[in-house]
PDB file of C-alpha atoms and ligand atoms in Angstrom:
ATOM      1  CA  UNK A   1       7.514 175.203  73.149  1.00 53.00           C
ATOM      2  CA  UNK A   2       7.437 176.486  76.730  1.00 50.00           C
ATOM      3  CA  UNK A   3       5.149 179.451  77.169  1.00 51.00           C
ATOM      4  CA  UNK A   4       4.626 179.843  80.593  1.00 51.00           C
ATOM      5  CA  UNK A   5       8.348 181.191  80.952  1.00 59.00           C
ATOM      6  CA  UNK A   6       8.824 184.834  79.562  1.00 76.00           C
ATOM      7  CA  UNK A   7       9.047 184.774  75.672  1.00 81.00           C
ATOM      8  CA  UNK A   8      11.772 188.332  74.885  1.00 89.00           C
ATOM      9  CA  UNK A   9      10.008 188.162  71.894  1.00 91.00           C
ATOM     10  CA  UNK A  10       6.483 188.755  73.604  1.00 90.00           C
ATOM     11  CA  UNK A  11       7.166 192.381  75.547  1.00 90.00           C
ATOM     12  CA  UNK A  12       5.839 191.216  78.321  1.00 89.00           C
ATOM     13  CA  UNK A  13       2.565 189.997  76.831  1.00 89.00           C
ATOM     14  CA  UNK A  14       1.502 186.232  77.669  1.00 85.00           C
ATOM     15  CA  UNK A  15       0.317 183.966  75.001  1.00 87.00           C
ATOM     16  CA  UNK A  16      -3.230 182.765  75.598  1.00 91.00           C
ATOM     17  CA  UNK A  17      -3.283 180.196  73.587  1.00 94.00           C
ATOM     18  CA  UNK A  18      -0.651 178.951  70.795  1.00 96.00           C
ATOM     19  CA  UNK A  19      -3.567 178.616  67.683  1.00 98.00           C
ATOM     20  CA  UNK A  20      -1.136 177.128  64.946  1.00 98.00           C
ATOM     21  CA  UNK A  21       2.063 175.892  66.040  1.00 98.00           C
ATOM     22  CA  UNK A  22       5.096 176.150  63.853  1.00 98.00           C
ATOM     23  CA  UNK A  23       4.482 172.509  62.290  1.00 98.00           C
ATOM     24  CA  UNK A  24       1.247 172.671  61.700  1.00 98.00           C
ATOM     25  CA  UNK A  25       1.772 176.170  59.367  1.00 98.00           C
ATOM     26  CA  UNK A  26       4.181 174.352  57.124  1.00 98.00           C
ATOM     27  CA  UNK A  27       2.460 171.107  57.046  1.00 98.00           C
ATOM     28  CA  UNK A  28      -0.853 173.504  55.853  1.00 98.00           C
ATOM     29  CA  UNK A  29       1.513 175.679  53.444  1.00 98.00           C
ATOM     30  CA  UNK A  30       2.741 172.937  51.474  1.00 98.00           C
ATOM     31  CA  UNK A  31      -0.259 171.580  50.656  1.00 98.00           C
ATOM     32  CA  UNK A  32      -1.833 175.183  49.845  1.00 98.00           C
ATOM     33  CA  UNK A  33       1.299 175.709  47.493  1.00 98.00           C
ATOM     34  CA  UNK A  34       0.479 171.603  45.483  1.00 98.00           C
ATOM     35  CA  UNK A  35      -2.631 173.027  45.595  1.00 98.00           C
ATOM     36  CA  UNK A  36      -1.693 176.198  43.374  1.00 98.00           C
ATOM     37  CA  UNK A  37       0.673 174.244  41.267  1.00 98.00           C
ATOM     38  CA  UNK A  38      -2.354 172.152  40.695  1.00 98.00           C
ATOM     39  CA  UNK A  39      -4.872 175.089  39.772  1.00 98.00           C
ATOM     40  CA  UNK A  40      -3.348 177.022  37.048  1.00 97.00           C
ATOM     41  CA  UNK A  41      -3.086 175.831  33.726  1.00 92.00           C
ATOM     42  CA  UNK A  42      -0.347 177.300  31.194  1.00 91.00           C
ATOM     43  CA  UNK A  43       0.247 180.633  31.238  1.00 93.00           C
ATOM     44  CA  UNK A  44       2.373 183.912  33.260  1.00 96.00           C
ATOM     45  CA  UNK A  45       1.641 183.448  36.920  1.00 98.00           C
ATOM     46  CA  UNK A  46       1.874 186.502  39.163  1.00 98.00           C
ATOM     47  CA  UNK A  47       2.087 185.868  42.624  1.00 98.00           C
ATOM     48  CA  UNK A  48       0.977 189.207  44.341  1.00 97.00           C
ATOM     49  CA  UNK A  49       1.956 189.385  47.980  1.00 97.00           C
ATOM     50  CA  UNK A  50       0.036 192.172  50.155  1.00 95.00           C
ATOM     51  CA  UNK A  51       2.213 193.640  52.545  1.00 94.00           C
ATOM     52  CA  UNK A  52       3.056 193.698  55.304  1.00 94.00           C
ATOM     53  CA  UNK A  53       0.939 191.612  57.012  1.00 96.00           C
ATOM     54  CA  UNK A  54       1.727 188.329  54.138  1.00 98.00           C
ATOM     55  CA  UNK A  55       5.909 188.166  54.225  1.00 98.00           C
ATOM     56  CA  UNK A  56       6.389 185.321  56.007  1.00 98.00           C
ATOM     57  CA  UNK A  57       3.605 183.203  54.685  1.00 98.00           C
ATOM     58  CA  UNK A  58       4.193 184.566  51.318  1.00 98.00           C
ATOM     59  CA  UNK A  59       8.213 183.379  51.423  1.00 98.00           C
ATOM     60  CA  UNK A  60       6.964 180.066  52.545  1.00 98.00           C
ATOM     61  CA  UNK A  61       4.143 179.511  50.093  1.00 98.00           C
ATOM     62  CA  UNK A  62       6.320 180.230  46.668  1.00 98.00           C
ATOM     63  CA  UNK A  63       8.885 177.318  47.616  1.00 98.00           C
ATOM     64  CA  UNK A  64       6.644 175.333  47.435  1.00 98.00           C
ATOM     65  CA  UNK A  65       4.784 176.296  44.453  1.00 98.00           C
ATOM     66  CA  UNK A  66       6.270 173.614  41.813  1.00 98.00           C
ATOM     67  CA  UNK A  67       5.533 176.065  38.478  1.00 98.00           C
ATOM     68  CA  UNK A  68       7.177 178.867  36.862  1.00 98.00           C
ATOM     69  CA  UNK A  69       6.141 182.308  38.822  1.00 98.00           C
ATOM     70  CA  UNK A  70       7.269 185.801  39.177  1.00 97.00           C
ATOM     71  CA  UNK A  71       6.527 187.223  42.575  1.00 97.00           C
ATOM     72  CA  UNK A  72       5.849 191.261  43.213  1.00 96.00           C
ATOM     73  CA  UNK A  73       4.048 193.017  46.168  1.00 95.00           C
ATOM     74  CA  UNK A  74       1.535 195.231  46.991  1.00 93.00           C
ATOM     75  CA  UNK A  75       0.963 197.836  49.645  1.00 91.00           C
ATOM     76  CA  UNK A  76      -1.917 198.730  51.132  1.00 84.00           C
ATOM     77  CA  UNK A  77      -2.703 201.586  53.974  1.00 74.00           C
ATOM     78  CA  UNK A  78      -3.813 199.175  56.712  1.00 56.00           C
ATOM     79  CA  UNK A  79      -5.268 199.224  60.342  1.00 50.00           C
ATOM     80  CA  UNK A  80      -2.453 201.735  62.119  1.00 49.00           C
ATOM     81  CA  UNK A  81      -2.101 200.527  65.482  1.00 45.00           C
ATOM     82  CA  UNK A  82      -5.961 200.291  66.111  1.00 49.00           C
ATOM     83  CA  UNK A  83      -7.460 196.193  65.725  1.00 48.00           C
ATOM     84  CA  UNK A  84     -10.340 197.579  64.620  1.00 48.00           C
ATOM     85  CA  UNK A  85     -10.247 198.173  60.452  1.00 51.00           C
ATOM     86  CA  UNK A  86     -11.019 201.375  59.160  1.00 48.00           C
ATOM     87  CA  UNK A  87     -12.003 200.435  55.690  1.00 53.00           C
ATOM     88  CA  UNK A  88     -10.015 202.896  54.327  1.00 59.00           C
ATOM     89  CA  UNK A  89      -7.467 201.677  51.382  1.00 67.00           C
ATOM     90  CA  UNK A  90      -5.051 203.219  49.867  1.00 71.00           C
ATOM     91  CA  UNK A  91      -1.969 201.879  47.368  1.00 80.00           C
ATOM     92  CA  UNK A  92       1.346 202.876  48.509  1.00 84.00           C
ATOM     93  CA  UNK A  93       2.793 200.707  46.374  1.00 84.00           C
ATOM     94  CA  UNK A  94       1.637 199.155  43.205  1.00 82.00           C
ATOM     95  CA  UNK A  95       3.501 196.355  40.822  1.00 85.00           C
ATOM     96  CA  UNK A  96       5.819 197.502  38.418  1.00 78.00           C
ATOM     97  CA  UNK A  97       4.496 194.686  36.501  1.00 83.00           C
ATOM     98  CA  UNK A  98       2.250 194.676  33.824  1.00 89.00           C
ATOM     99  CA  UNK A  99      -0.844 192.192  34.911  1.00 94.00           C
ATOM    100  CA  UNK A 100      -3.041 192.480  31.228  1.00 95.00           C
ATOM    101  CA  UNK A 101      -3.532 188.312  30.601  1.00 96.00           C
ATOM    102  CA  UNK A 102      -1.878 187.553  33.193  1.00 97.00           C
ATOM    103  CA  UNK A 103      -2.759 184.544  36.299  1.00 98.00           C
ATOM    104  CA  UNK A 104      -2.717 187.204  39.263  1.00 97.00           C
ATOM    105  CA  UNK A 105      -2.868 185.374  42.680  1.00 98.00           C
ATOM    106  CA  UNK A 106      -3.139 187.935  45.808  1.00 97.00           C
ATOM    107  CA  UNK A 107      -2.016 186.623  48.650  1.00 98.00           C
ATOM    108  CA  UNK A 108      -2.997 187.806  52.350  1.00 97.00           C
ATOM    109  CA  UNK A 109      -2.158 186.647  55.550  1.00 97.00           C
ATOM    110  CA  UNK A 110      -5.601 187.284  57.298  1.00 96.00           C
ATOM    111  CA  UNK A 111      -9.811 187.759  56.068  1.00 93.00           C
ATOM    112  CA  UNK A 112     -11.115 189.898  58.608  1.00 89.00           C
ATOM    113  CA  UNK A 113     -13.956 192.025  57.143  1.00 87.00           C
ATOM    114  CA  UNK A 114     -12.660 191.755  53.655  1.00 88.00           C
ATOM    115  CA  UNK A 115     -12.483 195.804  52.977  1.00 84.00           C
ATOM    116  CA  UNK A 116      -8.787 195.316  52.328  1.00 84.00           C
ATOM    117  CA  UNK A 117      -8.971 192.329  49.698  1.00 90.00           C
ATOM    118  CA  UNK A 118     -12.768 193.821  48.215  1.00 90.00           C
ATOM    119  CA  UNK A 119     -10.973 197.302  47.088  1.00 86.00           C
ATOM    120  CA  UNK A 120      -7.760 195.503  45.843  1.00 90.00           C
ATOM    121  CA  UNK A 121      -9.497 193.387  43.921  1.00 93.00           C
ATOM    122  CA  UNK A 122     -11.597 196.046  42.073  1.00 91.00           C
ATOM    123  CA  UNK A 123      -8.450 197.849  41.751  1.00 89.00           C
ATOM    124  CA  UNK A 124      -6.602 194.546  40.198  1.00 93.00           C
ATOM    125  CA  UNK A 125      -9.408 193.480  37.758  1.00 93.00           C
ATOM    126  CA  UNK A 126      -9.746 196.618  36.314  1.00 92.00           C
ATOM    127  CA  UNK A 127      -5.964 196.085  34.874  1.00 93.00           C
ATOM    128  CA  UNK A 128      -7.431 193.134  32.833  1.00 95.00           C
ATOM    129  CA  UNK A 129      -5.671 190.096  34.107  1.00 97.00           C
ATOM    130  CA  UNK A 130      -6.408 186.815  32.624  1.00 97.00           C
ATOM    131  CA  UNK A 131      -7.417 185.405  35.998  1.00 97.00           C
ATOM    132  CA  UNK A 132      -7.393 187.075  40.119  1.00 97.00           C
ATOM    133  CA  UNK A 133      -7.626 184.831  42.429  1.00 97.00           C
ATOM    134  CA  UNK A 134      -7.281 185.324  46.555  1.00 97.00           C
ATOM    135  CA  UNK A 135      -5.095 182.787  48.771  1.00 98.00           C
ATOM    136  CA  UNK A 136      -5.586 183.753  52.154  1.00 97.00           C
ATOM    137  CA  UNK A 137      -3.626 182.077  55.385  1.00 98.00           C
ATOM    138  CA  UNK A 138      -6.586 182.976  57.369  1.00 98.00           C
ATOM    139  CA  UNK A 139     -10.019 183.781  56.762  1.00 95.00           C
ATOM    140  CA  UNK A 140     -12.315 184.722  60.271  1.00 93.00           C
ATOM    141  CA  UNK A 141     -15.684 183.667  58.200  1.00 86.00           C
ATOM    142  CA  UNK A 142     -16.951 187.072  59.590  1.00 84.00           C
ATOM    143  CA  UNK A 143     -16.158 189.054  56.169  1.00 70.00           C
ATOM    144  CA  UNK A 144     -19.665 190.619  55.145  1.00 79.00           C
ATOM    145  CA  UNK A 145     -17.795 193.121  52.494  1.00 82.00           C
ATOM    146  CA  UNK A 146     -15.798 190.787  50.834  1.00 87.00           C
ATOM    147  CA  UNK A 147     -17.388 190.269  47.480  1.00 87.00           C
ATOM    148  CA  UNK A 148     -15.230 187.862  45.254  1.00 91.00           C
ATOM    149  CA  UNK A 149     -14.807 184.060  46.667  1.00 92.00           C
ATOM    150  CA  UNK A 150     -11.099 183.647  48.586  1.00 94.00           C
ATOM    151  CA  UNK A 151     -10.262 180.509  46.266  1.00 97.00           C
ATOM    152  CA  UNK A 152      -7.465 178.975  48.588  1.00 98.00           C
ATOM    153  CA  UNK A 153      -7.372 179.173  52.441  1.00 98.00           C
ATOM    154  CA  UNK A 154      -5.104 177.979  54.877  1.00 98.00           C
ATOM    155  CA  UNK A 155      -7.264 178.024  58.139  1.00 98.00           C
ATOM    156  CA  UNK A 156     -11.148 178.905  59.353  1.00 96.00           C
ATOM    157  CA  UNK A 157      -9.679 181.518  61.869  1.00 96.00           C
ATOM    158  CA  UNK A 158     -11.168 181.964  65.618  1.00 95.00           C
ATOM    159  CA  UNK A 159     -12.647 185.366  65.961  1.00 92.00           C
ATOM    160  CA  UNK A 160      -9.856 186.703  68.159  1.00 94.00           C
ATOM    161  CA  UNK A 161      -6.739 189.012  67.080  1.00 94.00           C
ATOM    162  CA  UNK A 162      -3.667 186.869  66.010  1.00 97.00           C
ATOM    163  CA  UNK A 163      -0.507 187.874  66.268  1.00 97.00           C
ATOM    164  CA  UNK A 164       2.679 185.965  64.633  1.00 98.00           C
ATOM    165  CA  UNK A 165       3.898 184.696  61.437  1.00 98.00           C
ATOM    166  CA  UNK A 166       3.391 187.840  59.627  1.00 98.00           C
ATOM    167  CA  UNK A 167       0.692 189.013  62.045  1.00 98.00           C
ATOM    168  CA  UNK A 168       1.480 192.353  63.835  1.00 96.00           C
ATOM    169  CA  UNK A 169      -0.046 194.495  66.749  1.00 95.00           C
ATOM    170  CA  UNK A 170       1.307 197.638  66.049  1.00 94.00           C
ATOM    171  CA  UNK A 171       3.983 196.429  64.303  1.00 95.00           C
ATOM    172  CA  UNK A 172       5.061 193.985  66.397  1.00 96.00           C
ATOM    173  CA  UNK A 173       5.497 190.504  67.073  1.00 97.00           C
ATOM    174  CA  UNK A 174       5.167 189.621  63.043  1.00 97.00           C
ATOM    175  CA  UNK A 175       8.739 187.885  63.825  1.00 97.00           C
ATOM    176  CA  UNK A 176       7.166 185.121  65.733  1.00 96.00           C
ATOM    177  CA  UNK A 177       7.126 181.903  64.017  1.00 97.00           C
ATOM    178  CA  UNK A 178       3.946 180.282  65.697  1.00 97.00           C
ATOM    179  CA  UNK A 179       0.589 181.844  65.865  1.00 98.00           C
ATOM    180  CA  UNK A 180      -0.645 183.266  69.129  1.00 97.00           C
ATOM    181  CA  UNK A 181      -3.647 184.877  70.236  1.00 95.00           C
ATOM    182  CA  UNK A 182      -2.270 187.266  73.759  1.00 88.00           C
ATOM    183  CA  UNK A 183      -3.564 187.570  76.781  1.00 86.00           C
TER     184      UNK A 183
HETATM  185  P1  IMP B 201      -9.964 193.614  56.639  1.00 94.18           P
HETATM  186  O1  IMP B 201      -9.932 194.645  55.571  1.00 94.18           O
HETATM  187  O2  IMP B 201     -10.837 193.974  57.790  1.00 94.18           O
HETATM  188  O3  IMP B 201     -10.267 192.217  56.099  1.00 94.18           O
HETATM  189  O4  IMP B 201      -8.526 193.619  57.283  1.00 94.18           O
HETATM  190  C1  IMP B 201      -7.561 192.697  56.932  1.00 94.18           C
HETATM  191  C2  IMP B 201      -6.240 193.120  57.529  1.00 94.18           C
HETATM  192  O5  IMP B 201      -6.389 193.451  58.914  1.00 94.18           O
HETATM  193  C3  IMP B 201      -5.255 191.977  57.489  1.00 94.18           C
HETATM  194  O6  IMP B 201      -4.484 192.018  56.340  1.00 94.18           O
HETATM  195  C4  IMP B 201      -4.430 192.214  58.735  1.00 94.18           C
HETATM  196  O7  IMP B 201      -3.364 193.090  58.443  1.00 94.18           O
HETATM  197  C5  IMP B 201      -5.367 192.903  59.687  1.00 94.18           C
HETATM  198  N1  IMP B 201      -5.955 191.949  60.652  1.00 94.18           N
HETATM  199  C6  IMP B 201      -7.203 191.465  60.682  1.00 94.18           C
HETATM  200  N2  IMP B 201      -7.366 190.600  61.693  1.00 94.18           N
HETATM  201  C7  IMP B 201      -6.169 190.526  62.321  1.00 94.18           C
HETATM  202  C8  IMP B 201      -5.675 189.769  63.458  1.00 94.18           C
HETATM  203  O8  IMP B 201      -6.356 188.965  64.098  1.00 94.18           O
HETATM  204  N3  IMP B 201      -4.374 189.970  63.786  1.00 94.18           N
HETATM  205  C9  IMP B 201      -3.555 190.824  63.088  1.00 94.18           C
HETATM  206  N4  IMP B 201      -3.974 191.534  62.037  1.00 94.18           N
HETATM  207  C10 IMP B 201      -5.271 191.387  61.653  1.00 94.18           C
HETATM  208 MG1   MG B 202      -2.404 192.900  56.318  1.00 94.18          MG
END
């Protein structure tokens, strides 16, 4: 795709650089999703998407999961429209679903520091689940507070901010179907 003319999408912004491209997300995505129908044995699988931030990913991934699933969200309090996380989570919504013995797989669009996914998870095992497990689009590899292993990952992230695919600044831009890091 042409970036160097104006994207309407963009607000005026200029892409940088496109980081993943349309075709290489769903080439990755389909292999994440044999990879989950590979992992879990019998058994109820939840598939746990945090929003906002994971909608698009999250719609991908589950077509291609090749197993029985039921899908629910969560959401989380998030970063506002600072980049810079304030560690502070809060549910403002939580699954109607009862998770005792059941596979629970959260699934985020982005590991930054890992505040977000370290509380949820506390908050998620205490409900006695038979497994929780973490697929994450992204992970920056910079997460020093993230204390339970992300099991499935899409990408090793550069450290800059992302936008697209799910990925917002300020609530925008989530709509674009590549990944971009803006000038
Ligand atoms: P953490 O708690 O610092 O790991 O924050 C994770 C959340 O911050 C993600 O779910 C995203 O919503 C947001 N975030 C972190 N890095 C980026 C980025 O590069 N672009 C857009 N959002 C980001
Ligand atoms: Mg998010």
């Amino acid at each position: 795709m042409n970036t160097s003319t104006a994207d309407p999408r963009l607000l005026g912004r200029k892409v940088r650089r496109i980081v993943y491209t349309e075709d290489i997300l769903a080439q990755r995505v389909r292999e994440l999703g044999a990879e989950i129908t590979a992992y879990y044995p019998e058994g109820d699988l939840l598939v746990l998407g945090l929003l906002k931030g994971s909608f698009i990913f999250l719609s991908d991934l589950v077509r291609e999961i090749g197993r029985p699933i039921h899908v629910d969200f969560l959401v989380a309090s998030s970063y506002g429209d600072r980049t810079v996380s304030s560690g502070n989570v809060r549910l403002l919504y939580d699954p109607e679903t009862e998770l005792e013995g059941k596979h629970i797989l959260l699934v985020e669009d982005i590991v930054d520091t890992g505040r977000t996914l370290s509380r949820l998870m506390d908050l998620l095992q205490a409900r006695k689940p038979r497994s929780v497990e973490i697929c994450a689009l992204l992970h920056k590899h910079i997460a020093t507070e993230l204390r339970y292993p992300t099991r499935f990952i899409g990408f090793d992230a550069p450290n800059e901010f992302l936008v697209g695919y799910g990925l917002d600044h300020a609530e925008n831009f989530r709509h674009i179907p590549y990944i971009a890091s803006l000038q």
